[in-house]
Tab-separated table of C-alpha atoms and ligand atoms in Angstrom:
chain	number	residue	atom	x	y	z
A	373	MET	CA	0.000	0.000	0.000
A	374	LYS	CA	1.345	3.398	-0.995
A	375	ASN	CA	-0.137	6.471	0.728
A	376	ASN	CA	-2.778	4.141	2.116
A	377	LYS	CA	-3.966	3.359	-1.396
A	378	LEU	CA	-4.002	-0.008	-3.060
A	379	SER	CA	-1.616	0.270	-6.007
A	380	ILE	CA	-2.592	-1.649	-9.101
A	381	LEU	CA	-0.722	-2.029	-12.340
A	382	CYS	CA	-3.231	-2.652	-15.146
A	383	ILE	CA	-2.044	-4.373	-18.319
A	384	VAL	CA	-3.333	-3.990	-21.858
A	385	GLY	CA	-1.865	-5.375	-25.043
A	386	ALA	CA	-4.338	-6.107	-27.794
A	387	ARG	CA	-7.512	-4.567	-29.128
A	388	PRO	CA	-10.024	-6.586	-27.076
A	389	ASN	CA	-8.243	-5.531	-23.874
A	390	PHE	CA	-8.921	-1.842	-24.381
A	391	MET	CA	-12.687	-1.906	-23.908
A	392	LYS	CA	-12.248	-4.086	-20.810
A	393	ILE	CA	-9.696	-1.851	-19.120
A	394	ALA	CA	-11.493	1.458	-19.865
A	395	PRO	CA	-14.251	1.280	-17.211
A	396	MET	CA	-11.870	-0.068	-14.568
A	397	MET	CA	-9.343	2.741	-15.106
A	398	ARG	CA	-12.194	5.217	-14.803
A	399	ILE	CA	-13.439	3.788	-11.493
A	400	PHE	CA	-9.939	3.247	-10.077
A	401	ASN	CA	-8.919	6.819	-10.885
A	402	GLN	CA	-11.938	8.445	-9.257
A	403	PRO	CA	-10.948	10.630	-6.307
A	404	GLY	CA	-11.493	8.745	-3.066
A	405	SER	CA	-11.529	5.343	-4.754
A	406	GLY	CA	-8.805	4.049	-2.424
A	407	ILE	CA	-6.946	2.772	-5.463
A	408	SER	CA	-3.986	4.170	-7.323
A	409	ALA	CA	-3.811	2.651	-10.812
A	410	LYS	CA	-1.107	2.744	-13.443
A	411	LEU	CA	-1.497	1.485	-17.003
A	412	LEU	CA	1.067	-0.499	-18.972
A	413	HIS	CA	0.589	-1.233	-22.677
A	414	THR	CA	2.716	-4.065	-24.027
A	415	GLY	CA	2.349	-2.789	-27.598
A	416	GLN	CA	1.117	-6.166	-28.903
A	417	HIS	CA	-1.255	-4.127	-31.063
A	418	TYR	CA	0.280	-0.915	-32.304
A	419	ASP	CA	-1.461	0.301	-35.505
A	420	ALA	CA	-3.481	3.473	-34.971
A	421	ALA	CA	-6.574	1.539	-36.087
A	422	MET	CA	-5.831	-1.218	-33.574
A	423	LYS	CA	-4.868	1.026	-30.665
A	424	ALA	CA	-4.910	4.843	-30.715
A	425	SER	CA	-8.532	5.301	-31.727
A	426	PHE	CA	-9.636	3.078	-28.818
A	427	PHE	CA	-7.681	5.102	-26.275
A	428	ASP	CA	-9.186	8.335	-27.600
A	429	GLN	CA	-12.744	7.132	-27.956
A	430	LEU	CA	-12.903	5.304	-24.641
A	431	GLY	CA	-11.058	7.970	-22.656
A	432	ILE	CA	-8.334	5.553	-21.577
A	433	PRO	CA	-5.432	7.534	-20.118
A	434	GLU	CA	-2.151	7.395	-22.014
A	435	PRO	CA	-0.240	4.386	-20.716
A	436	ASP	CA	2.342	5.135	-18.035
A	437	VAL	CA	4.544	2.607	-19.807
A	438	ASP	CA	4.470	1.390	-23.423
A	439	LEU	CA	6.710	-1.585	-24.119
A	440	GLY	CA	6.172	-1.384	-27.880
A	441	VAL	CA	6.806	-5.091	-28.487
A	442	GLY	CA	4.805	-5.413	-31.721
A	443	SER	CA	4.071	-8.579	-33.687
A	444	SER	CA	6.099	-11.762	-34.032
A	445	SER	CA	5.687	-15.476	-33.353
A	446	HIS	CA	3.899	-16.412	-30.137
A	447	ALA	CA	7.137	-17.431	-28.457
A	448	VAL	CA	9.030	-14.287	-29.429
A	449	GLN	CA	6.119	-11.971	-28.659
A	450	THR	CA	5.487	-13.563	-25.254
A	451	ALA	CA	9.177	-13.685	-24.361
A	452	GLU	CA	9.752	-10.098	-25.449
A	453	ILE	CA	6.869	-8.874	-23.296
A	454	MET	CA	8.216	-10.813	-20.308
A	455	LYS	CA	11.721	-9.504	-20.765
A	456	GLN	CA	10.652	-5.897	-21.046
A	457	PHE	CA	7.948	-6.090	-18.390
A	458	GLU	CA	10.214	-7.308	-15.586
A	459	PRO	CA	12.312	-4.135	-15.087
A	460	GLN	CA	9.153	-2.000	-15.248
A	461	LEU	CA	7.553	-4.096	-12.558
A	462	ASP	CA	10.674	-3.692	-10.426
A	463	LEU	CA	10.366	0.069	-10.765
A	464	ILE	CA	6.631	0.335	-10.137
A	465	GLN	CA	6.286	-2.366	-7.438
A	466	PRO	CA	2.474	-2.413	-7.323
A	467	ASP	CA	0.432	-4.336	-4.761
A	468	LEU	CA	-1.372	-6.164	-7.560
A	469	VAL	CA	-1.011	-6.718	-11.297
A	470	LEU	CA	-4.362	-6.785	-13.110
A	471	VAL	CA	-4.665	-8.601	-16.423
A	472	VAL	CA	-7.735	-9.041	-18.629
A	473	GLY	CA	-8.877	-11.602	-21.178
A	474	ASP	CA	-6.742	-14.173	-22.917
A	475	VAL	CA	-4.191	-12.576	-25.223
A	476	ASN	CA	-0.446	-13.223	-25.162
A	477	SER	CA	0.130	-10.056	-23.115
A	478	THR	CA	-2.164	-11.477	-20.406
A	479	ILE	CA	-0.158	-14.626	-19.713
A	480	ALA	CA	3.222	-12.952	-20.278
A	481	CYS	CA	2.675	-10.269	-17.628
A	482	ALA	CA	0.899	-12.617	-15.215
A	483	LEU	CA	3.823	-15.018	-15.313
A	484	VAL	CA	6.413	-12.324	-14.649
A	485	ALA	CA	4.388	-10.848	-11.780
A	486	VAL	CA	3.658	-14.083	-9.969
A	487	LYS	CA	7.315	-15.123	-10.076
A	488	LYS	CA	8.200	-11.826	-8.430
A	489	GLY	CA	5.710	-12.503	-5.666
A	490	ILE	CA	3.238	-9.877	-6.891
A	491	PRO	CA	-0.307	-11.254	-6.837
A	492	VAL	CA	-2.225	-11.298	-10.117
A	493	VAL	CA	-5.881	-10.421	-10.648
A	494	HIS	CA	-7.445	-11.995	-13.731
A	495	VAL	CA	-10.534	-10.237	-15.024
A	496	GLU	CA	-12.649	-12.515	-17.259
A	497	ALA	CA	-11.311	-15.646	-15.577
A	498	GLY	CA	-12.599	-19.175	-16.048
A	499	LEU	CA	-13.852	-19.025	-19.635
A	500	ARG	CA	-13.078	-22.297	-21.418
A	501	SER	CA	-13.577	-23.424	-25.007
A	502	TYR	CA	-11.913	-26.762	-24.142
A	503	ASP	CA	-10.070	-26.385	-27.439
A	504	ARG	CA	-6.331	-26.375	-26.834
A	505	ASP	CA	-5.650	-25.585	-30.491
A	506	MET	CA	-6.688	-22.037	-29.663
A	507	PRO	CA	-3.739	-20.003	-28.398
A	508	GLU	CA	-6.161	-18.081	-26.191
A	509	GLU	CA	-7.269	-21.257	-24.398
A	510	ILE	CA	-3.693	-21.963	-23.306
A	511	ASN	CA	-3.401	-18.360	-22.120
A	512	ARG	CA	-6.656	-18.630	-20.139
A	513	VAL	CA	-5.854	-21.901	-18.383
A	514	LEU	CA	-2.339	-20.840	-17.421
A	515	THR	CA	-3.277	-17.335	-16.291
A	516	ASP	CA	-6.040	-18.692	-14.067
A	517	GLN	CA	-3.700	-21.196	-12.437
A	518	ILE	CA	-1.325	-18.461	-11.295
A	519	SER	CA	-3.866	-15.779	-10.339
A	520	GLU	CA	-4.628	-14.771	-6.779
A	521	LEU	CA	-8.047	-13.311	-7.592
A	522	LEU	CA	-10.234	-14.683	-10.364
A	523	LEU	CA	-13.044	-12.376	-11.434
A	524	THR	CA	-15.698	-13.955	-13.619
A	525	THR	CA	-18.293	-12.787	-16.123
A	526	GLU	CA	-20.641	-15.777	-15.937
A	527	LYS	CA	-21.409	-18.618	-13.574
A	528	ASN	CA	-20.145	-21.369	-15.903
A	529	ALA	CA	-16.690	-19.866	-15.368
A	530	GLN	CA	-16.777	-20.516	-11.620
A	531	ALA	CA	-17.588	-24.199	-12.223
A	532	ASN	CA	-14.731	-24.490	-14.732
A	533	LEU	CA	-12.268	-23.015	-12.249
A	534	VAL	CA	-13.389	-25.180	-9.350
A	535	ARG	CA	-12.972	-28.258	-11.585
A	536	GLU	CA	-9.385	-27.149	-12.175
A	537	GLY	CA	-8.708	-27.062	-8.458
A	538	ILE	CA	-9.015	-23.316	-7.835
A	539	ASP	CA	-10.110	-22.394	-4.324
A	540	PRO	CA	-13.663	-20.958	-4.614
A	541	LYS	CA	-12.726	-18.267	-2.079
A	542	ARG	CA	-10.516	-16.686	-4.717
A	543	ILE	CA	-13.294	-16.570	-7.329
A	544	HIS	CA	-15.667	-13.599	-7.532
A	545	PHE	CA	-18.567	-13.243	-9.944
A	546	VAL	CA	-18.423	-9.557	-10.890
A	547	GLY	CA	-20.149	-9.461	-14.291
A	548	ASN	CA	-18.820	-8.192	-17.581
A	549	VAL	CA	-16.623	-5.091	-17.766
A	550	MET	CA	-16.808	-5.099	-21.562
A	551	ILE	CA	-20.553	-4.631	-21.296
A	552	ASP	CA	-19.932	-1.649	-18.981
A	553	THR	CA	-18.163	-0.061	-21.944
A	554	LEU	CA	-20.920	-1.080	-24.347
A	555	PHE	CA	-23.697	0.464	-22.276
A	556	ALA	CA	-21.658	3.584	-21.479
A	557	ASN	CA	-21.053	4.205	-25.191
A	558	ARG	CA	-24.205	3.009	-26.902
A	559	GLU	CA	-25.546	6.527	-27.265
A	560	ARG	CA	-22.197	7.770	-28.603
A	561	ALA	CA	-21.946	5.127	-31.347
A	562	VAL	CA	-21.175	6.570	-34.777
A	563	PRO	CA	-24.231	6.205	-37.048
A	564	PRO	CA	-23.710	3.718	-39.926
A	565	LYS	CA	-24.358	6.524	-42.408
A	566	GLU	CA	-21.198	8.254	-41.194
A	567	VAL	CA	-19.144	5.078	-41.025
A	568	LEU	CA	-20.006	4.262	-44.637
A	569	ALA	CA	-19.740	7.843	-45.910
A	570	GLY	CA	-16.573	7.071	-47.886
A	571	LEU	CA	-18.198	4.291	-49.946
A	572	THR	CA	-19.418	4.914	-53.474
A	573	ASN	CA	-22.672	3.065	-52.782
A	574	PRO	CA	-23.651	3.428	-49.086
A	575	ALA	CA	-27.365	3.178	-49.932
A	576	GLN	CA	-26.802	-0.388	-51.085
A	577	PHE	CA	-26.206	-1.233	-47.413
A	578	LEU	CA	-28.119	1.393	-45.511
A	579	GLU	CA	-31.335	1.154	-47.484
A	580	ALA	CA	-31.383	-2.537	-48.358
A	581	GLU	CA	-34.781	-4.035	-47.626
A	582	SER	CA	-33.120	-7.027	-45.992
A	583	GLY	CA	-30.959	-4.803	-43.797
A	584	TYR	CA	-27.234	-5.512	-43.776
A	585	GLY	CA	-25.066	-8.101	-42.098
A	586	LEU	CA	-21.789	-7.315	-40.321
A	587	VAL	CA	-18.800	-9.654	-40.689
A	588	THR	CA	-15.608	-9.916	-38.618
A	589	LEU	CA	-12.997	-12.633	-39.020
A	590	HIS	CA	-9.501	-13.015	-37.598
A	591	ARG	CA	-9.010	-16.361	-35.787
A	592	PRO	CA	-5.979	-18.293	-37.020
A	593	SER	CA	-8.223	-21.377	-37.413
A	594	ASN	CA	-10.328	-19.471	-39.967
A	595	VAL	CA	-7.812	-17.302	-41.752
A	596	ASP	CA	-4.447	-19.072	-41.687
A	597	ASN	CA	-5.451	-22.009	-43.902
A	598	PRO	CA	-6.165	-20.665	-47.429
A	599	GLU	CA	-8.732	-23.416	-48.143
A	600	VAL	CA	-10.767	-22.654	-45.051
A	601	LEU	CA	-10.460	-18.936	-45.700
A	602	ALA	CA	-11.549	-19.285	-49.348
A	603	ARG	CA	-14.549	-21.383	-48.305
A	604	LEU	CA	-15.626	-18.745	-45.813
A	605	LEU	CA	-15.201	-15.883	-48.275
A	606	GLU	CA	-17.226	-17.772	-50.895
A	607	THR	CA	-19.945	-18.276	-48.324
A	608	PHE	CA	-19.973	-14.557	-47.519
A	609	ALA	CA	-20.220	-13.783	-51.249
A	610	GLU	CA	-23.209	-16.123	-51.529
A	611	ILE	CA	-24.945	-14.683	-48.475
A	612	SER	CA	-24.328	-11.149	-49.740
A	613	GLN	CA	-26.622	-11.867	-52.684
A	614	ARG	CA	-29.461	-12.064	-50.140
A	615	MET	CA	-28.201	-9.494	-47.641
A	616	PRO	CA	-25.375	-7.010	-48.279
A	617	LEU	CA	-22.423	-7.452	-45.956
A	618	ILE	CA	-20.115	-4.956	-44.288
A	619	PHE	CA	-16.728	-6.440	-43.459
A	620	PRO	CA	-14.057	-4.474	-41.538
A	621	VAL	CA	-10.932	-6.518	-42.190
A	622	HIS	CA	-8.451	-7.284	-39.386
A	623	PRO	CA	-4.767	-6.834	-40.379
A	624	ARG	CA	-4.049	-10.542	-39.962
A	625	THR	CA	-6.955	-11.415	-42.260
A	626	ARG	CA	-6.008	-8.761	-44.803
A	627	GLY	CA	-2.514	-10.241	-44.899
A	628	ARG	CA	-3.813	-13.791	-45.414
A	629	ILE	CA	-6.317	-12.759	-48.119
A	630	ASN	CA	-3.576	-10.968	-50.038
A	631	ALA	CA	-1.037	-13.755	-49.578
A	632	ALA	CA	-3.475	-16.418	-50.834
A	633	ASP	CA	-4.617	-14.124	-53.663
A	634	LEU	CA	-8.265	-14.343	-52.623
A	635	THR	CA	-9.291	-10.681	-53.043
A	636	GLY	CA	-11.350	-11.584	-56.124
A	637	LEU	CA	-13.767	-13.638	-53.998
A	638	LEU	CA	-14.978	-10.481	-52.275
A	639	ASP	CA	-15.098	-8.304	-55.340
A	640	SER	CA	-18.769	-7.400	-55.218
A	641	ASP	CA	-20.766	-4.214	-54.789
A	642	ARG	CA	-22.759	-6.065	-52.120
A	643	ILE	CA	-19.738	-6.482	-49.855
A	644	ALA	CA	-18.171	-3.396	-48.273
A	645	LEU	CA	-14.580	-4.049	-47.235
A	646	LEU	CA	-13.435	-1.555	-44.604
A	647	PRO	CA	-10.199	-1.125	-42.670
A	648	PRO	CA	-10.277	-2.089	-38.945
A	649	LEU	CA	-12.687	0.319	-37.255
A	650	GLY	CA	-12.682	2.261	-34.030
A	651	TYR	CA	-14.890	1.124	-31.175
A	652	LEU	CA	-17.675	3.646	-31.754
A	653	GLU	CA	-17.767	2.958	-35.491
A	654	LEU	CA	-18.046	-0.800	-35.018
A	655	LEU	CA	-20.639	-0.346	-32.293
A	656	GLY	CA	-22.703	1.835	-34.629
A	657	LEU	CA	-22.590	-0.802	-37.368
A	658	MET	CA	-23.330	-3.652	-34.953
A	659	ASN	CA	-26.248	-1.903	-33.294
A	660	SER	CA	-28.057	-1.436	-36.616
A	661	ALA	CA	-27.098	-4.757	-38.230
A	662	GLN	CA	-29.697	-7.371	-39.057
A	663	LEU	CA	-27.234	-10.024	-37.954
A	664	VAL	CA	-23.533	-10.499	-37.309
A	665	LEU	CA	-21.207	-13.211	-38.639
A	666	THR	CA	-18.059	-13.390	-36.510
A	667	ASP	CA	-15.315	-15.458	-34.918
A	668	SER	CA	-14.591	-12.862	-32.233
A	669	GLY	CA	-15.066	-13.655	-28.558
A	670	GLY	CA	-16.111	-10.169	-27.515
A	671	ILE	CA	-18.627	-9.681	-30.313
A	672	GLN	CA	-20.493	-12.804	-29.193
A	673	GLU	CA	-21.038	-11.021	-25.876
A	674	GLU	CA	-21.772	-7.598	-27.329
A	675	THR	CA	-24.435	-8.947	-29.721
A	676	THR	CA	-26.049	-10.783	-26.818
A	677	ALA	CA	-26.152	-7.570	-24.794
A	678	LEU	CA	-27.600	-5.676	-27.776
A	679	GLY	CA	-30.075	-8.419	-28.747
A	680	ILE	CA	-28.653	-8.759	-32.278
A	681	PRO	CA	-28.534	-12.296	-33.780
A	682	CYS	CA	-24.958	-13.622	-33.958
A	683	ILE	CA	-23.671	-16.492	-36.093
A	684	THR	CA	-20.345	-17.620	-34.644
A	685	LEU	CA	-17.894	-19.060	-37.172
A	686	ARG	CA	-16.189	-21.359	-34.688
A	687	GLU	CA	-16.684	-24.952	-33.568
A	688	ASN	CA	-16.993	-23.983	-29.912
A	689	THR	CA	-17.243	-21.023	-27.594
A	690	GLU	CA	-15.696	-20.184	-24.251
A	691	ARG	CA	-18.724	-17.968	-23.670
A	692	PRO	CA	-21.584	-20.509	-23.485
A	693	ILE	CA	-23.926	-18.083	-21.778
A	694	THR	CA	-24.261	-16.208	-25.084
A	695	VAL	CA	-25.749	-19.391	-26.554
A	696	GLU	CA	-27.759	-20.488	-23.498
A	697	GLN	CA	-29.260	-17.077	-22.765
A	698	GLY	CA	-28.238	-14.773	-25.574
A	699	THR	CA	-28.579	-14.452	-29.321
A	700	ASN	CA	-25.567	-16.543	-30.322
A	701	THR	CA	-25.514	-19.658	-32.534
A	702	ILE	CA	-22.302	-21.651	-33.009
A	703	VAL	CA	-21.915	-22.972	-36.556
A	704	GLY	CA	-18.200	-23.458	-37.307
A	705	SER	CA	-16.785	-22.890	-40.786
A	706	ASP	CA	-18.944	-25.332	-42.772
A	707	PRO	CA	-20.765	-23.344	-45.498
A	708	LYS	CA	-23.920	-25.481	-45.203
A	709	ARG	CA	-24.296	-24.787	-41.504
A	710	ILE	CA	-23.511	-21.090	-41.924
A	711	LYS	CA	-26.122	-20.712	-44.667
A	712	ALA	CA	-28.722	-22.725	-42.739
A	713	SER	CA	-28.255	-20.509	-39.704
A	714	PHE	CA	-28.456	-17.399	-41.881
A	715	GLU	CA	-31.726	-18.631	-43.447
A	716	GLN	CA	-33.141	-19.407	-40.050
A	717	ILE	CA	-32.436	-15.923	-38.769
A	718	VAL	CA	-33.837	-14.318	-41.912
A	719	THR	CA	-37.060	-16.315	-41.680
A	720	THR	CA	-37.620	-16.301	-37.904
A	721	GLY	CA	-35.770	-13.154	-36.794
A	722	GLY	CA	-33.364	-15.302	-34.756
A	723	LYS	CA	-33.184	-16.064	-31.048
A	724	ARG	CA	-34.638	-13.406	-28.807
A	725	GLY	CA	-32.246	-13.901	-25.940
A	726	ARG	CA	-31.834	-11.927	-22.751
A	727	VAL	CA	-29.008	-10.027	-21.139
A	728	PRO	CA	-27.144	-12.298	-18.689
A	729	GLU	CA	-26.946	-11.673	-14.953
A	730	LEU	CA	-24.622	-8.833	-13.874
A	731	TRP	CA	-24.080	-7.609	-17.425
A	732	ASP	CA	-25.496	-4.379	-16.127
A	733	GLY	CA	-22.881	-1.704	-16.724
A	734	LYS	CA	-21.590	-1.855	-13.134
A	735	ALA	CA	-19.022	-4.639	-13.255
A	736	ALA	CA	-16.015	-2.317	-12.855
A	737	GLU	CA	-17.441	-1.050	-9.568
A	738	ARG	CA	-17.669	-4.622	-8.305
A	739	VAL	CA	-14.101	-5.256	-9.441
A	740	ALA	CA	-12.938	-2.282	-7.362
A	741	ASP	CA	-14.873	-3.576	-4.326
A	742	VAL	CA	-13.274	-7.017	-4.571
A	743	LEU	CA	-9.796	-5.516	-4.897
A	744	LEU	CA	-10.255	-3.175	-1.947
A	745	GLN	CA	-11.525	-6.032	0.233
A	746	TRP	CA	-8.479	-8.049	-0.770
A	747	GLY	CA	-6.291	-5.029	0.044
A	748	SER	CA	-7.684	-4.626	3.534
A	749	ARG	CA	-7.332	-8.356	4.241
A	750	ALA	CA	-3.724	-8.237	3.007
A	751	ALA	CA	-3.019	-5.152	5.146
A	752	SER	CA	-4.474	-6.679	8.309
A	753	ALA	CA	-2.587	-9.935	7.699
A	754	LYS	CA	0.636	-7.883	7.597
A	755	SER	CA	-0.010	-5.697	10.660
A	756	PRO	CA	1.352	-7.106	13.924
B	574	UD1	C1	-4.762	-11.101	-30.939
B	574	UD1	C2	-5.163	-12.082	-29.831
B	574	UD1	C3	-6.604	-12.529	-30.049
B	574	UD1	C4	-7.525	-11.331	-30.185
B	574	UD1	C5	-7.027	-10.447	-31.312
B	574	UD1	C6	-7.895	-9.242	-31.555
B	574	UD1	C7	-3.362	-13.517	-28.958
B	574	UD1	C8	-2.846	-14.899	-28.921
B	574	UD1	N1	-4.343	-13.278	-29.850
B	574	UD1	O1	-4.764	-11.815	-32.167
B	574	UD1	O2	-7.017	-13.295	-28.941
B	574	UD1	O3	-8.840	-11.771	-30.456
B	574	UD1	O4	-5.696	-10.041	-30.970
B	574	UD1	O5	-7.390	-8.475	-32.558
B	574	UD1	O6	-2.908	-12.685	-28.212
B	574	UD1	N2	-1.099	-6.593	-36.820
B	574	UD1	C9	-0.994	-5.365	-37.390
B	574	UD1	N3	-1.165	-4.276	-36.578
B	574	UD1	C10	-1.412	-4.375	-35.250
B	574	UD1	C11	-1.485	-5.665	-34.688
B	574	UD1	C12	-1.347	-6.764	-35.487
B	574	UD1	O7	-0.787	-5.207	-38.577
B	574	UD1	O8	-1.563	-3.347	-34.575
B	574	UD1	C13	-0.973	-7.790	-37.692
B	574	UD1	C14	0.424	-8.316	-37.753
B	574	UD1	O9	0.634	-8.755	-39.064
B	574	UD1	C15	0.390	-9.520	-36.849
B	574	UD1	C16	-1.033	-10.004	-36.995
B	574	UD1	O10	-1.805	-8.805	-37.209
B	574	UD1	O11	1.320	-10.474	-37.199
B	574	UD1	C17	-1.507	-10.708	-35.782
B	574	UD1	O12	-1.396	-9.901	-34.597
B	574	UD1	P1	-1.254	-10.617	-33.145
B	574	UD1	O13	-1.276	-9.606	-32.070
B	574	UD1	O14	-0.123	-11.562	-33.173
B	574	UD1	O15	-2.535	-11.509	-33.042
B	574	UD1	P2	-4.043	-11.237	-33.459
B	574	UD1	O16	-4.355	-12.139	-34.579
B	574	UD1	O17	-4.343	-9.777	-33.615
């Protein structure tokens, strides 16, 4: 404890971390919060479109430290973060290191911290796809094993953690910080008309009788194998004949499409290819979409919170509540299943769904409460 405040070093690295950290930084930095928070960005994502616009739009303070590690293989990226994080941690010496989600930055910083005897808080703990081919699954399992406090978004997560031998006393169901950001920004979302203003034919999407669909795709399992990628793009082209599609393309996906020479498959005036978008632009498009086709983890949750039908292009999900209670349907990458799910949504309007428990815009406040309780227990354990 410094100046009687609990000092927390918050870590971000990649795009999906930014919307999770934003509401926590805001609550932690409020006067009288009892918490003093610093922010460290590993630099895993570095393009303006993948980073800067999120900091601006979500009011995230400039990081106190930016490691600037950039992209490379998993091993090099993870090792580089660890190497550069250690001396920073020595300088800052926080009471706790807080990591979010499941990206390489999450496990890298958690591992360094725990080995230095600094307890780790994992926000969004306990999610499991039970698919160890996903790099994120490895990151989740390992981060949870070495975390002192495990803060969960849904009750399935608690059961997963207990099965893995985690002491239930360390697990706290706080809700979903990403949905805090969603609800706080819904009114500020950029209208689709503005997002599409640069297109030659925005009316094709904005005034289509069918409405438009929104596509996002970046998982290695979908984009790294050219055959799988081609099959998915052909399926999008087919669907676009029924419903025009807007597709902001992740840098990884853009690279794979170019490398496999597949650009021609998307050459249609019914598919709008956009660069990666800012948070408020994507939210605007998502909020007005008829349906979403995605392999993102976060978008499965956001569509559930917004009540928009979501077709998930993966064989499994670590977020089962979005299927059990929300608007999500898991279909994988098989064109037949994707098209069947699309048809079903077009004819029935899709699952109605409801917003899961504690996805109420107040999760960051509960996170702060749990951390402060931990802080006072730690302080009284230390006092003679
Ligand atoms: C990472 C996360 C994934 C998350 C995704 C969201 C891991 C293991 N994966 O995947 O869980 O859903 O972020 O985007 O941490 N690139 C750029 N500019 C950038 C960042 C990346 O051009 O700012 C390109 C590079 O070519 C890079 C590729 O995208 O090689 C992949 O980036 P990387 O951070 O390794 O993984 P993602 O696929 O983005």
